[in-house]
PDB file of C-alpha atoms in Angstrom:
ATOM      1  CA  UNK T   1     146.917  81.189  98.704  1.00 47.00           C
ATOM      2  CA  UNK T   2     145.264  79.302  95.922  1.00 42.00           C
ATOM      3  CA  UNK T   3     141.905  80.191  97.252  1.00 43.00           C
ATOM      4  CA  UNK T   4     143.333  84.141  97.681  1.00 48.00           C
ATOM      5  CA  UNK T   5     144.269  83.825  93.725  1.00 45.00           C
ATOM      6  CA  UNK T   6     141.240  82.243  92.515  1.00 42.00           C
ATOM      7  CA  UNK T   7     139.124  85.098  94.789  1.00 44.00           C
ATOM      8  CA  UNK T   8     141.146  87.832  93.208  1.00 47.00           C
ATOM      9  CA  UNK T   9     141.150  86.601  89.391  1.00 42.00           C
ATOM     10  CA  UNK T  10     137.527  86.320  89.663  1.00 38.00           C
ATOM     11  CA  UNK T  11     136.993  90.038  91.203  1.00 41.00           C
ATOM     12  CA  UNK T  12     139.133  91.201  88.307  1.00 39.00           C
ATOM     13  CA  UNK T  13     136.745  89.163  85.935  1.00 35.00           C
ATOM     14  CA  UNK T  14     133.545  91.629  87.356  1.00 37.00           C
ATOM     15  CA  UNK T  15     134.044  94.395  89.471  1.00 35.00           C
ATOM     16  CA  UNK T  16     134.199  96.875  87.090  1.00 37.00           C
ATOM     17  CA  UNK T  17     131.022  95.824  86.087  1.00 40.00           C
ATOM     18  CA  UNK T  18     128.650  94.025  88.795  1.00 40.00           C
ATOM     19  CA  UNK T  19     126.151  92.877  86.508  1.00 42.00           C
ATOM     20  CA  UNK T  20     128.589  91.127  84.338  1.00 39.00           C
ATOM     21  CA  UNK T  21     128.079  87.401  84.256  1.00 38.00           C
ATOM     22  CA  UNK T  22     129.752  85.167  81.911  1.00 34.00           C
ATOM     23  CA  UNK T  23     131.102  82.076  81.149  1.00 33.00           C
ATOM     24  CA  UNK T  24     134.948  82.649  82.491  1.00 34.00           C
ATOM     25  CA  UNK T  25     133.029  84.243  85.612  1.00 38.00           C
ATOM     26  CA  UNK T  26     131.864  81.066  86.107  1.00 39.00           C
ATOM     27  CA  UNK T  27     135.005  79.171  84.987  1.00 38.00           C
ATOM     28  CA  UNK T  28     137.130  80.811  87.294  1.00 39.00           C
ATOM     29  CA  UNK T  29     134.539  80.365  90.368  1.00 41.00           C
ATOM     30  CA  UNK T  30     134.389  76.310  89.408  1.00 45.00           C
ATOM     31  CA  UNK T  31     137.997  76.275  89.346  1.00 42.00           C
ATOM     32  CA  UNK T  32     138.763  77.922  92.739  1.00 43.00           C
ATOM     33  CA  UNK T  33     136.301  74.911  94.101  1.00 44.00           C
ATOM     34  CA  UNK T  34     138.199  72.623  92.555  1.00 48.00           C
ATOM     35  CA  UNK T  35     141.771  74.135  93.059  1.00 41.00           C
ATOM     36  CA  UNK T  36     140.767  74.013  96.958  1.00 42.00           C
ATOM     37  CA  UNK T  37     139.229  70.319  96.793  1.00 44.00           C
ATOM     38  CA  UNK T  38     142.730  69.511  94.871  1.00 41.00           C
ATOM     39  CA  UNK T  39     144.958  70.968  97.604  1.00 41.00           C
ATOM     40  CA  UNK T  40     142.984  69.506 100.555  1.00 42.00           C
ATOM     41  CA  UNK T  41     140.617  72.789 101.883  1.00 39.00           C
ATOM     42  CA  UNK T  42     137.793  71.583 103.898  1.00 40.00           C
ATOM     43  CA  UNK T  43     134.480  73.291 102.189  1.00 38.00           C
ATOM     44  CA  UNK T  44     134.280  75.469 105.266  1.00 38.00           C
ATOM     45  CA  UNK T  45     137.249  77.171 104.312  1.00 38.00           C
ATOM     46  CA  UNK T  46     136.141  78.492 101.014  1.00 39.00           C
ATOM     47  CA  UNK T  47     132.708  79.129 102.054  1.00 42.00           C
ATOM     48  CA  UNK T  48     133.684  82.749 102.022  1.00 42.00           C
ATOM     49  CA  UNK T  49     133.960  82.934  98.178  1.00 44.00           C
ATOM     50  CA  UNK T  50     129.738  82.590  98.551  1.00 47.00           C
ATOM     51  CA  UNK T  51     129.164  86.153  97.735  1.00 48.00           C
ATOM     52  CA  UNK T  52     131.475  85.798  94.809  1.00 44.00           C
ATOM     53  CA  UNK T  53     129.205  82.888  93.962  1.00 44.00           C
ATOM     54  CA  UNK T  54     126.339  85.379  93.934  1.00 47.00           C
ATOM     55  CA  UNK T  55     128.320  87.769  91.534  1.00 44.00           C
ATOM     56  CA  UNK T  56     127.959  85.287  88.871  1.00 40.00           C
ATOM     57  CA  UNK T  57     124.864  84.256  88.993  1.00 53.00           C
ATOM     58  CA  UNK T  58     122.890  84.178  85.774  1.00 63.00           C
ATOM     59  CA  UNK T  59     119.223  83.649  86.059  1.00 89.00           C
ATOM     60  CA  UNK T  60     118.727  85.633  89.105  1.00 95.00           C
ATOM     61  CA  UNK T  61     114.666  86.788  89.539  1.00 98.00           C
ATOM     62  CA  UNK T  62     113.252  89.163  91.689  1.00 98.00           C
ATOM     63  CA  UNK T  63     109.728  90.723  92.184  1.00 98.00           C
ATOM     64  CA  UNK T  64     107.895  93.138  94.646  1.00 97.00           C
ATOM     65  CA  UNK T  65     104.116  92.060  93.235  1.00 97.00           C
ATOM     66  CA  UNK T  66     101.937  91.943  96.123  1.00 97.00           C
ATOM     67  CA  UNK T  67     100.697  95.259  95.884  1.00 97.00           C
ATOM     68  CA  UNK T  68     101.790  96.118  92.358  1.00 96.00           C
ATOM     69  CA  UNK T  69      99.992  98.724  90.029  1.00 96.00           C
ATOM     70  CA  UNK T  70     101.084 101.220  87.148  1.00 97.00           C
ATOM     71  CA  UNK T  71     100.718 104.124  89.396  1.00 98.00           C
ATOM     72  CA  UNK T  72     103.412 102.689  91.678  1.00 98.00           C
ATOM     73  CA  UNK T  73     105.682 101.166  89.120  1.00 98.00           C
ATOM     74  CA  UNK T  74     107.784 104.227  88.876  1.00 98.00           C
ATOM     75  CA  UNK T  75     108.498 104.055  92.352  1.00 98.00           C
ATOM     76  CA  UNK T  76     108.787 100.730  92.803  1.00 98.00           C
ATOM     77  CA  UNK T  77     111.639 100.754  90.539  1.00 98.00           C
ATOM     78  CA  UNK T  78     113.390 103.682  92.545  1.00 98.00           C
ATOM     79  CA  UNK T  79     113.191 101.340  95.694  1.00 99.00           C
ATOM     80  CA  UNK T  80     114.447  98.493  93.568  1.00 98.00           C
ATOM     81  CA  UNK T  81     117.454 100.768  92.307  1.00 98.00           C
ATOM     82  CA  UNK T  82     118.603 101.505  95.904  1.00 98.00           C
ATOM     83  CA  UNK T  83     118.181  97.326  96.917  1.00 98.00           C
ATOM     84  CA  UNK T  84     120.492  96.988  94.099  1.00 98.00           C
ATOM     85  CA  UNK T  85     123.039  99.517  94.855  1.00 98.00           C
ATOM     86  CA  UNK T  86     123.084  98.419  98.729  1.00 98.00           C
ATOM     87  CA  UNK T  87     123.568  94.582  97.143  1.00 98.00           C
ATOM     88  CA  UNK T  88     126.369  95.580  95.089  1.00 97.00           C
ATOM     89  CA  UNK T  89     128.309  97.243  98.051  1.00 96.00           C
ATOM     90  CA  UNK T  90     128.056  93.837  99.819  1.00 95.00           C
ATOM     91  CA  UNK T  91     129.312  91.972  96.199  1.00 93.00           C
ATOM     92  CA  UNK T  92     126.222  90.955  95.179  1.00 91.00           C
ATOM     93  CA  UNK T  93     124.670  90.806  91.761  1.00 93.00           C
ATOM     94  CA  UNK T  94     121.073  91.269  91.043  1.00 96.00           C
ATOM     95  CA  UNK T  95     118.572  91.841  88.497  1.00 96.00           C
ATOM     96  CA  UNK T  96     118.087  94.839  86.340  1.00 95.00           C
ATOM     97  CA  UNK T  97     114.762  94.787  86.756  1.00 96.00           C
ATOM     98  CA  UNK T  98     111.542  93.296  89.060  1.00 98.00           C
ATOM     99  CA  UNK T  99     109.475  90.855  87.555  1.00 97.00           C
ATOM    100  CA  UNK T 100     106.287  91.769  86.545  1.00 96.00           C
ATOM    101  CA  UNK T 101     103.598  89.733  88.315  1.00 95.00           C
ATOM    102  CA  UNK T 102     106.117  87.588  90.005  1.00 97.00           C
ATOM    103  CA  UNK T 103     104.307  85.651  92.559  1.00 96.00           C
ATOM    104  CA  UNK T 104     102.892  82.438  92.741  1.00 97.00           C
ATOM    105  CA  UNK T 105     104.484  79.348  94.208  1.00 97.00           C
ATOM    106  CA  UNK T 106     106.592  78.146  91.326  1.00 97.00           C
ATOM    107  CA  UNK T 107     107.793  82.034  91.239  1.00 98.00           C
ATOM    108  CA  UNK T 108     108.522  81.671  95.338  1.00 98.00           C
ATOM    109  CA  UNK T 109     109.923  78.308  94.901  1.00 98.00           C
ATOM    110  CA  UNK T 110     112.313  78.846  91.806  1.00 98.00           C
ATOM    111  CA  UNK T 111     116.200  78.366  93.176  1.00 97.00           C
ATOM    112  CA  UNK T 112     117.016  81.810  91.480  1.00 97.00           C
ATOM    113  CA  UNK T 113     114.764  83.578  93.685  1.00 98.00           C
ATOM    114  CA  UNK T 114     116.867  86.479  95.179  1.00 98.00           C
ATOM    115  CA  UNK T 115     113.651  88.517  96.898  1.00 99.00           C
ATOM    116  CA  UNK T 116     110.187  88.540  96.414  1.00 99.00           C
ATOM    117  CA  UNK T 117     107.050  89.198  98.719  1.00 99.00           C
ATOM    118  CA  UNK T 118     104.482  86.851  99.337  1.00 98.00           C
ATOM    119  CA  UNK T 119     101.679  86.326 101.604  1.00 98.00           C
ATOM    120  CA  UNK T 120     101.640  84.660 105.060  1.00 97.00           C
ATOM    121  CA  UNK T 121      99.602  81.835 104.316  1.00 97.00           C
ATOM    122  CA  UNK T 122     101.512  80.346 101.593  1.00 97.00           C
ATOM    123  CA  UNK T 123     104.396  81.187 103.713  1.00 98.00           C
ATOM    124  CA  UNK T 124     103.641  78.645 106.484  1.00 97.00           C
ATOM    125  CA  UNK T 125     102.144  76.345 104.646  1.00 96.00           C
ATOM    126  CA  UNK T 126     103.560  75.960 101.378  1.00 97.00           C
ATOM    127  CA  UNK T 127     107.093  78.166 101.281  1.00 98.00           C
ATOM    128  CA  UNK T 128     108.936  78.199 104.912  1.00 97.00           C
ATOM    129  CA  UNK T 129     110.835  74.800 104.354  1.00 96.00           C
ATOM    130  CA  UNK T 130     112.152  76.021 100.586  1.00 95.00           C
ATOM    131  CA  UNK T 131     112.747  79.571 101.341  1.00 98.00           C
ATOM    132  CA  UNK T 132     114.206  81.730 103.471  1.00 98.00           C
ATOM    133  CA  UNK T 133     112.676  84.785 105.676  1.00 99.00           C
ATOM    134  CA  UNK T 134     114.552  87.613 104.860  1.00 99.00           C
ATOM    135  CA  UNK T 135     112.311  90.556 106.776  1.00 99.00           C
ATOM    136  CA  UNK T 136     108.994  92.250 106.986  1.00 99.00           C
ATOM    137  CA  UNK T 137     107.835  95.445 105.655  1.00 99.00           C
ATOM    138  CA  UNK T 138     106.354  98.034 108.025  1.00 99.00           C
ATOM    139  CA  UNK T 139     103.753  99.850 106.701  1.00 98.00           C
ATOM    140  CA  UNK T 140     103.503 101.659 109.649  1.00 94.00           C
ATOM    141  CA  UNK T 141      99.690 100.605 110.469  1.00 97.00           C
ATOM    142  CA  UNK T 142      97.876 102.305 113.488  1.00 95.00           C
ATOM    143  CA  UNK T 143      97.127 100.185 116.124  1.00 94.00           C
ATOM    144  CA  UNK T 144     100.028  97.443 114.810  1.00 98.00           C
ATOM    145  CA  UNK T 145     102.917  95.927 115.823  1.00 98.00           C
ATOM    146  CA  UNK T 146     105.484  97.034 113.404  1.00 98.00           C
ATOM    147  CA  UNK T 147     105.562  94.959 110.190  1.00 98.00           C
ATOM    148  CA  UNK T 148     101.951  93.664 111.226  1.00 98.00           C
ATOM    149  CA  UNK T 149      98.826  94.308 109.439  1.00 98.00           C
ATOM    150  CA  UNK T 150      95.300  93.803 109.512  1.00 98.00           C
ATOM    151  CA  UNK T 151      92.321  92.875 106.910  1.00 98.00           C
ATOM    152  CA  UNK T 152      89.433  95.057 106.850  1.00 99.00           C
ATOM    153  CA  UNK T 153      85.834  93.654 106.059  1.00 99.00           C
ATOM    154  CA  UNK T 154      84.257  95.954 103.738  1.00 99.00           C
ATOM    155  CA  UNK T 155      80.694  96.476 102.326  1.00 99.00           C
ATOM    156  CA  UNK T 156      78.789  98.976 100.226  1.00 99.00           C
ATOM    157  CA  UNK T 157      77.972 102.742 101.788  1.00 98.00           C
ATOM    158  CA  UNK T 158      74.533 102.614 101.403  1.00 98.00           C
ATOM    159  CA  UNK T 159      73.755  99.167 103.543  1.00 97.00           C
ATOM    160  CA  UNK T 160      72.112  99.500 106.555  1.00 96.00           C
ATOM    161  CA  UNK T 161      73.404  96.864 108.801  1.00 96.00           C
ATOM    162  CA  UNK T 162      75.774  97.561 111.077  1.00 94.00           C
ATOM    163  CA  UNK T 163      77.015  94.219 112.759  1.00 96.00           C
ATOM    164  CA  UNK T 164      79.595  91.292 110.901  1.00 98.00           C
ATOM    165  CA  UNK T 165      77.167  88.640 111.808  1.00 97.00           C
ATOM    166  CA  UNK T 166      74.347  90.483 109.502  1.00 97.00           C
ATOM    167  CA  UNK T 167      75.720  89.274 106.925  1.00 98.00           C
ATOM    168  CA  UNK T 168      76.420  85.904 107.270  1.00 96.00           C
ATOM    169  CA  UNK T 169      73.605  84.689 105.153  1.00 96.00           C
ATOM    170  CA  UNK T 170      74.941  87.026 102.184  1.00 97.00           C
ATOM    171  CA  UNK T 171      77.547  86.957  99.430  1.00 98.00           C
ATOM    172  CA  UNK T 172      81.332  86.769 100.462  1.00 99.00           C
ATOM    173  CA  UNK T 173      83.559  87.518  97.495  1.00 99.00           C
ATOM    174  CA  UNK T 174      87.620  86.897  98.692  1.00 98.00           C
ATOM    175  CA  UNK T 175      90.300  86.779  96.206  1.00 98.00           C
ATOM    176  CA  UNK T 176      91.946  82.913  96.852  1.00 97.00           C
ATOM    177  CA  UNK T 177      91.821  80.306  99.279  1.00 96.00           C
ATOM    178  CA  UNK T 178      95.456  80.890  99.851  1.00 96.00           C
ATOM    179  CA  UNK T 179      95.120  84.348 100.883  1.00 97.00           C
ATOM    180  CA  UNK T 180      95.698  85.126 104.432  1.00 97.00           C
ATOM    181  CA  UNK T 181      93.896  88.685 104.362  1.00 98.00           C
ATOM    182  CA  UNK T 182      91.007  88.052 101.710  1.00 98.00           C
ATOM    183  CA  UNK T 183      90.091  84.052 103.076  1.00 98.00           C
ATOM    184  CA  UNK T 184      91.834  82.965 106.194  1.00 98.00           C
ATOM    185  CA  UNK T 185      91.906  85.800 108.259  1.00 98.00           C
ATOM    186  CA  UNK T 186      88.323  86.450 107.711  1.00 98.00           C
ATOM    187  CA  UNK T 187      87.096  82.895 107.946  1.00 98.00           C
ATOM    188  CA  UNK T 188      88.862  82.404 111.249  1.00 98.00           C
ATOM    189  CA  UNK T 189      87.327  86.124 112.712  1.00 98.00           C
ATOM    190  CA  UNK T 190      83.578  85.152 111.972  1.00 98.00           C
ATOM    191  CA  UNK T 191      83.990  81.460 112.901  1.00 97.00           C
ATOM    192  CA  UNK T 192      85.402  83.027 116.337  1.00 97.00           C
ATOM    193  CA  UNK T 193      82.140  84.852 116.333  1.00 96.00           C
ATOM    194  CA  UNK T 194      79.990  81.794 115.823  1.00 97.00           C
ATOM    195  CA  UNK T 195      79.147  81.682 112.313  1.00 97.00           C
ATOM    196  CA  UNK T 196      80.424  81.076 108.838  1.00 96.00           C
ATOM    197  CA  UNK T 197      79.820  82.682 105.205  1.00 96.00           C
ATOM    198  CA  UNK T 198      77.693  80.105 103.491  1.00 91.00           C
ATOM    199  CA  UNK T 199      77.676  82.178  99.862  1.00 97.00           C
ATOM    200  CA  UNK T 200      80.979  82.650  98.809  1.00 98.00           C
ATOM    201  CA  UNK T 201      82.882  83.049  95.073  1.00 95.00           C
ATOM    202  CA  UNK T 202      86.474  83.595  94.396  1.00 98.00           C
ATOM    203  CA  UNK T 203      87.444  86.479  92.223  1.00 98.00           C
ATOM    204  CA  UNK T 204      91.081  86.168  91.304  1.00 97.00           C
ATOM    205  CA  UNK T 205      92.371  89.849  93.341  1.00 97.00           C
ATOM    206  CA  UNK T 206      91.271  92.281  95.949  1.00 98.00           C
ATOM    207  CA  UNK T 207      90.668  94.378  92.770  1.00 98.00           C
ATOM    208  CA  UNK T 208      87.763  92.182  91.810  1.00 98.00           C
ATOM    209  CA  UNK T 209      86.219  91.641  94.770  1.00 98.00           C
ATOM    210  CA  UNK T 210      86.493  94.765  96.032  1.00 99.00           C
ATOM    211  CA  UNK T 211      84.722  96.006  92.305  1.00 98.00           C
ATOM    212  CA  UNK T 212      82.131  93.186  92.633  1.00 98.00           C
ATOM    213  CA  UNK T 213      80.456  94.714  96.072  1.00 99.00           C
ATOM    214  CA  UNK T 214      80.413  97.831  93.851  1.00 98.00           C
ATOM    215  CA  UNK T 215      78.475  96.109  91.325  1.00 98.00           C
ATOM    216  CA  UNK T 216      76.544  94.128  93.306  1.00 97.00           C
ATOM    217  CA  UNK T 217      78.175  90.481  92.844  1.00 98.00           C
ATOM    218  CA  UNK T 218      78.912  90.156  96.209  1.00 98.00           C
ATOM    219  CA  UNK T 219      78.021  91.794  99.733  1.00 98.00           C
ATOM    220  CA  UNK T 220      80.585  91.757 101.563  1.00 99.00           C
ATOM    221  CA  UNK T 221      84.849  91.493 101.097  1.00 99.00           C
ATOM    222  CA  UNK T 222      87.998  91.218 103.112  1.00 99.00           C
ATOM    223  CA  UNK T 223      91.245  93.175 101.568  1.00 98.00           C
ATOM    224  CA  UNK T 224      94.522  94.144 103.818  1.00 97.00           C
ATOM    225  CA  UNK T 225      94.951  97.326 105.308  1.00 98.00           C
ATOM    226  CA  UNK T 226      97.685  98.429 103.062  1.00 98.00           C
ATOM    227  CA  UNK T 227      96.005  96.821  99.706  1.00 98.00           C
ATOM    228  CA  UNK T 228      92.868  98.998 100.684  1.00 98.00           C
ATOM    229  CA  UNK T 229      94.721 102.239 100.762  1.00 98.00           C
ATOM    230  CA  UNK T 230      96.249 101.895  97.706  1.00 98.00           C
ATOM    231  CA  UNK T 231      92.360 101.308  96.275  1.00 98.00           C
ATOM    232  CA  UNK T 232      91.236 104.172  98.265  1.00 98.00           C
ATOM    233  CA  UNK T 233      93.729 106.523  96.655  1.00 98.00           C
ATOM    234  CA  UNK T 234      93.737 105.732  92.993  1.00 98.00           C
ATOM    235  CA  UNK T 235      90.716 103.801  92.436  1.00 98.00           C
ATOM    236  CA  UNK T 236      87.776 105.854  92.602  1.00 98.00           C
ATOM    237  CA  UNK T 237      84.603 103.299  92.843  1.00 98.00           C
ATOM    238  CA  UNK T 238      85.762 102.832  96.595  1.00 98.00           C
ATOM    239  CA  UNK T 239      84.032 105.734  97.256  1.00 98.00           C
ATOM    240  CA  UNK T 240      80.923 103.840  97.741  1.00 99.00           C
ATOM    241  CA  UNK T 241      81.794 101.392  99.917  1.00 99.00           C
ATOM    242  CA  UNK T 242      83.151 102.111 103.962  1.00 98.00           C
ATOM    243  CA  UNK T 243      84.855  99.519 106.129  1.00 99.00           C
ATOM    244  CA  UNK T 244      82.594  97.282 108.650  1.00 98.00           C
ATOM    245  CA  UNK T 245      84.944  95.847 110.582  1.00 98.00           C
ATOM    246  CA  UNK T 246      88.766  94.850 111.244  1.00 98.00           C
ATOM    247  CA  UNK T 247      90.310  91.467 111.717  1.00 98.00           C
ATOM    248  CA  UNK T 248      92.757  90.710 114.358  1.00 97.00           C
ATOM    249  CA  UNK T 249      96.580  91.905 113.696  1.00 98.00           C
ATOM    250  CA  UNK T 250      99.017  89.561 112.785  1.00 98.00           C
ATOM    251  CA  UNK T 251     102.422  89.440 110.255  1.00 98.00           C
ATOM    252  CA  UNK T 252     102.218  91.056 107.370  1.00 98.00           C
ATOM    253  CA  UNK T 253     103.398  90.242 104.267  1.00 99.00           C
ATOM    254  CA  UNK T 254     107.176  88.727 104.431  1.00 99.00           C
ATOM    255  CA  UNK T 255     110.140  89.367 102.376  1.00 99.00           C
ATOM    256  CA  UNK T 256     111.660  85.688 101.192  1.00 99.00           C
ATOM    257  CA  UNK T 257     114.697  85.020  99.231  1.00 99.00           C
ATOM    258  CA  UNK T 258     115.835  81.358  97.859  1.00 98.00           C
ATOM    259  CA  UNK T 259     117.236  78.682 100.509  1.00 97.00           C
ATOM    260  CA  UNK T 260     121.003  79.485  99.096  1.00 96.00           C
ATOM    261  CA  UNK T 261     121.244  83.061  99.554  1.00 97.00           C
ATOM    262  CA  UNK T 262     122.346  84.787 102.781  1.00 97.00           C
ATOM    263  CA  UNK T 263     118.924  86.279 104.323  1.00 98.00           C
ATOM    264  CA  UNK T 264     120.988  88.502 106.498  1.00 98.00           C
ATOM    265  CA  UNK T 265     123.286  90.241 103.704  1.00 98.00           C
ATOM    266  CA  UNK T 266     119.654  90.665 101.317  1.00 98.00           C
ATOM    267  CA  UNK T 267     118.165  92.414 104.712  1.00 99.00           C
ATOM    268  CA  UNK T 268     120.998  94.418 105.430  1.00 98.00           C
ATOM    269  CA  UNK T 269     120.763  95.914 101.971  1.00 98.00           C
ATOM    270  CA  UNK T 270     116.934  95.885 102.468  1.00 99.00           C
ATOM    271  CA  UNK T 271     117.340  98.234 105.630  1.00 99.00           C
ATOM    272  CA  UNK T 272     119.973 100.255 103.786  1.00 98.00           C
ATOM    273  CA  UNK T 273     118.097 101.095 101.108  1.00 98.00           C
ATOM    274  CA  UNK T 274     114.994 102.161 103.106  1.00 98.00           C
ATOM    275  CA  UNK T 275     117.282 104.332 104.954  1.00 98.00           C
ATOM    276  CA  UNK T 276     118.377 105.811 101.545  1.00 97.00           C
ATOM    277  CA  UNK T 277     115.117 106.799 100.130  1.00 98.00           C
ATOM    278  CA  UNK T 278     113.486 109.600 100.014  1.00 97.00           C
ATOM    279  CA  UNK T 279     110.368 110.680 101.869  1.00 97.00           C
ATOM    280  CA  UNK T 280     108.238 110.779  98.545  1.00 97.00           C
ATOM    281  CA  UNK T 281     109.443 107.439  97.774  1.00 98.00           C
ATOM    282  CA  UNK T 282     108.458 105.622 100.827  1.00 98.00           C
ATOM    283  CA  UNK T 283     105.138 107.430 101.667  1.00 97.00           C
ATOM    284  CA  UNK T 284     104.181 106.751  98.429  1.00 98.00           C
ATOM    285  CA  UNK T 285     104.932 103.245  98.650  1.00 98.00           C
ATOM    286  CA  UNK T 286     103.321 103.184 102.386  1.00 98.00           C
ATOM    287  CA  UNK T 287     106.898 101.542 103.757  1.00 98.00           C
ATOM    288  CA  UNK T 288     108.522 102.988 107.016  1.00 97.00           C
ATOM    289  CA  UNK T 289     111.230 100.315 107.201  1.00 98.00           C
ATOM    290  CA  UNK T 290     112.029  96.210 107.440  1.00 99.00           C
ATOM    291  CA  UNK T 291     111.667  94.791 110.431  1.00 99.00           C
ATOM    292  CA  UNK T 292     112.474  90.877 111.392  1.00 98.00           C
ATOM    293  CA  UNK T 293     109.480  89.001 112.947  1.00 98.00           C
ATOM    294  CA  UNK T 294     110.562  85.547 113.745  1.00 98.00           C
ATOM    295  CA  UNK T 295     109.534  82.697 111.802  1.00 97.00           C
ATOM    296  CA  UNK T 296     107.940  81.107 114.306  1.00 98.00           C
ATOM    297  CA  UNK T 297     105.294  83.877 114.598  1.00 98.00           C
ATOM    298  CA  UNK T 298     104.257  82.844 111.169  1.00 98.00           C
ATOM    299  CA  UNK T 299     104.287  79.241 111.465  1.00 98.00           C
ATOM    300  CA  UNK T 300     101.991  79.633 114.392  1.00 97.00           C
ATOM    301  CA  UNK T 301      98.723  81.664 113.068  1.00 95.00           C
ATOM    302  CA  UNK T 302      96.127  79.346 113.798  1.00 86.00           C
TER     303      UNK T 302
END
């Protein structure tokens, strides 16, 4: 009963406003843990009043950055709009708005983090033990498992060689060390094939390597699949350069969410929200629907 009470006077605090967080939001939630802690409830027994938790919550972040760009930001925001609705159906507060450029591992690892997408690589070896895997976007790649993606080596139009291994002895521009589809995916397919990239130069993006082939900085890149098409549509230098080769297929790019929150509530509303969208919205955004890939399968890219 005392939990019941404290559940309801808190629900009365916010739900006719969801984004509402204030201090007797937060009042009432600390004293329903401590009414039940007075009157003997084992923790268990109040763990339901979670999502109420997450009504409250003030510093809440959230970010879709991976393959942010002003021509998608309009969109972006429309897909953010139905997470958000689907979120507050299941009691759940979120932001108002996606950070801007949110990524980055103190970004990933901040205890606020409701979603974000990163990148495999810091996944496994940086993220898995602080986060939580909440799903996988499909882009609905040919020739992929779904929510699986590829990197494409790339080079200027006008070269002449046709084979990877022509190049090994020339410039290899990727965009971070801790990028599985510009450096480790790469590295690992030309090591497989004997040989190594010798010249190489971070650039800071795709954008910049992919611009330095162009211009002559480099000879040869490595961007994702779905990174790539976005370039090919609204950046118009990619015209002079053509695909070489493809990497292997493995995960793509995960969905996290901070070790507190429920994974399975934030992918429900995920999935819902996808479902919700319109055609324009998701082609333009390249996203058929969230898929789970188990952890596991990230954890063991080698």
């Amino acid at each position: 009963m005392v939990l019941e009470k404290a559940s309801q006077r808190i629900k009365r605090v916010l739900w006719n406003d969801p984004d509402r967080s204030n201090g007797h939001a937060d009042a009432g939630y600390e004293m329903a843990i401590e009414s039940a802690k007075i009157n003997k409830f084992k923790f268990t027994e109040i763990k339901h009043l979670g999502n109420i938790k997450n009504i409250v919550k003030k510093n809440m972040i959230a970010s879709l950055s991976m393959y942010e760009r002003p021509e998608l930001e309009f969109y972006q925001n429309l897909y953010w709009l139905e997470i958000r609705n689907s979120l507050r159906k299941k009691n759940f507060t979120s932001p108002k708005q996606l950070t801007k450029k949110g990524f980055g591992l103190d970004f990933w690892k901040n205890p606020d983090l409701l979603l974000s997408q990163t990148c495999g690589l810091p996944f496994r070896k940086y993220l898995h033990k602080n986060v939580k895997l909440v799903g996988t976007p499909d882009y609905k790649i040919k020739g992929c498992l779904p929510g699986y993606y590829f990197s494409c080596f790339v080079v200027r139009k006008v070269e002449k060689r046709k084979k990877l291994f022509d190049y090994k002895d020339s410039i290899f521009a990727f965009n971070e060390k801790d990028s599985q589809s510009g450096y480790f995916a790469p590295m690992k397919h030309v090591n497989d094939q004997g040989f190594s990239f010798e010249n190489t130069f971070e650039t800071g993006s795709h954008y910049n390597s992919m611009k330095s082939v162009v211009d002559g900085l480099a000879d040869i890149t490595s961007i994702d699949i779905v990174a790539l098409g976005f370039m090919n549509k609204f950046d118009v230098f990619t015209k002079k350069l053509k695909v070489l080769e493809k990497t292997t297929p493995t995960p793509g790019l995960p969905y996290i969410t901070s070790s507190k929150f429920d994974s399975e509530i934030i992918f429900d509303a995920v999935y819902e929200a996808l479902n919700n969208l319109s055609a324009e919205v998701k082609n333009t955004l390249k996203i058929k629907q969230i898929v789970k890939i188990p952890k596991e399968k990230y954890l063991s890219i080698k």
